[in-house]
C-alpha angles and dihedrals in degrees: 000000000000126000086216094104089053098037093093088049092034083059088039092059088045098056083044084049094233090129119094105185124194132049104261089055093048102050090050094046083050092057094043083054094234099120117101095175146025126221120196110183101210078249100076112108120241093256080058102043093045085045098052097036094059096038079057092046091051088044101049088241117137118227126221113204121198122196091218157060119271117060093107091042097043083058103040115270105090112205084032113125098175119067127174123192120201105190112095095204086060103041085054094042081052097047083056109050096032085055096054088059098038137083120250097268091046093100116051104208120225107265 
């Protein structure tokens, strides 16, 4: 699935600095619990997808996977694959509409 129906709010969170983009970020921002959503761009390698979606599924946070380019982009850092949003009124406002878009396996709830 394509990240064409977030990137406006994907832009949106960037320019409210509620982003944090590369792994190393993200995994820190996941294990101080700030992360309300995950992110995967349909770049990110296998070793990165299995890594951040069980570090999500540990955490509670849902993933969204795109099986596309342009997340990073879309949020400003550009070459990122892995995104975090930390604001929970965005991530919700994301999981909806991407939802909407997506099929059904598009959204990994939080487990």
């Amino acid at each position: 699935m394509s990240f064409h129906c977030i990137e406006g709010l994907l832009g949106l969170a960037a320019r409210a600095g509620r982003v944090v983009a590369g792994a190393n970020a993200v995994e820190a921002a996941i294990r101080k619990k700030r992360v309300k959503l995950l992110v995967l761009d349909g770049g990110a390698g296998e070793a990165t997808s299995r890594k951040f979606s069980a570090l999500a599924a540990q955490a509670g946070i849902p993933v969204l996977t795109g099986s596309e380019k342009g997340a990073g982009q879309a949020a400003g850092a550009p070459g990122c694959v892995v995104i975090a949003i930390t604001s929970l009124p965005m991530a919700q406002g994301m999981i909806k509409r991407f939802s909407a878009q997506a099929a059904p396996d598009g959204v990994q709830p939080a487990r």
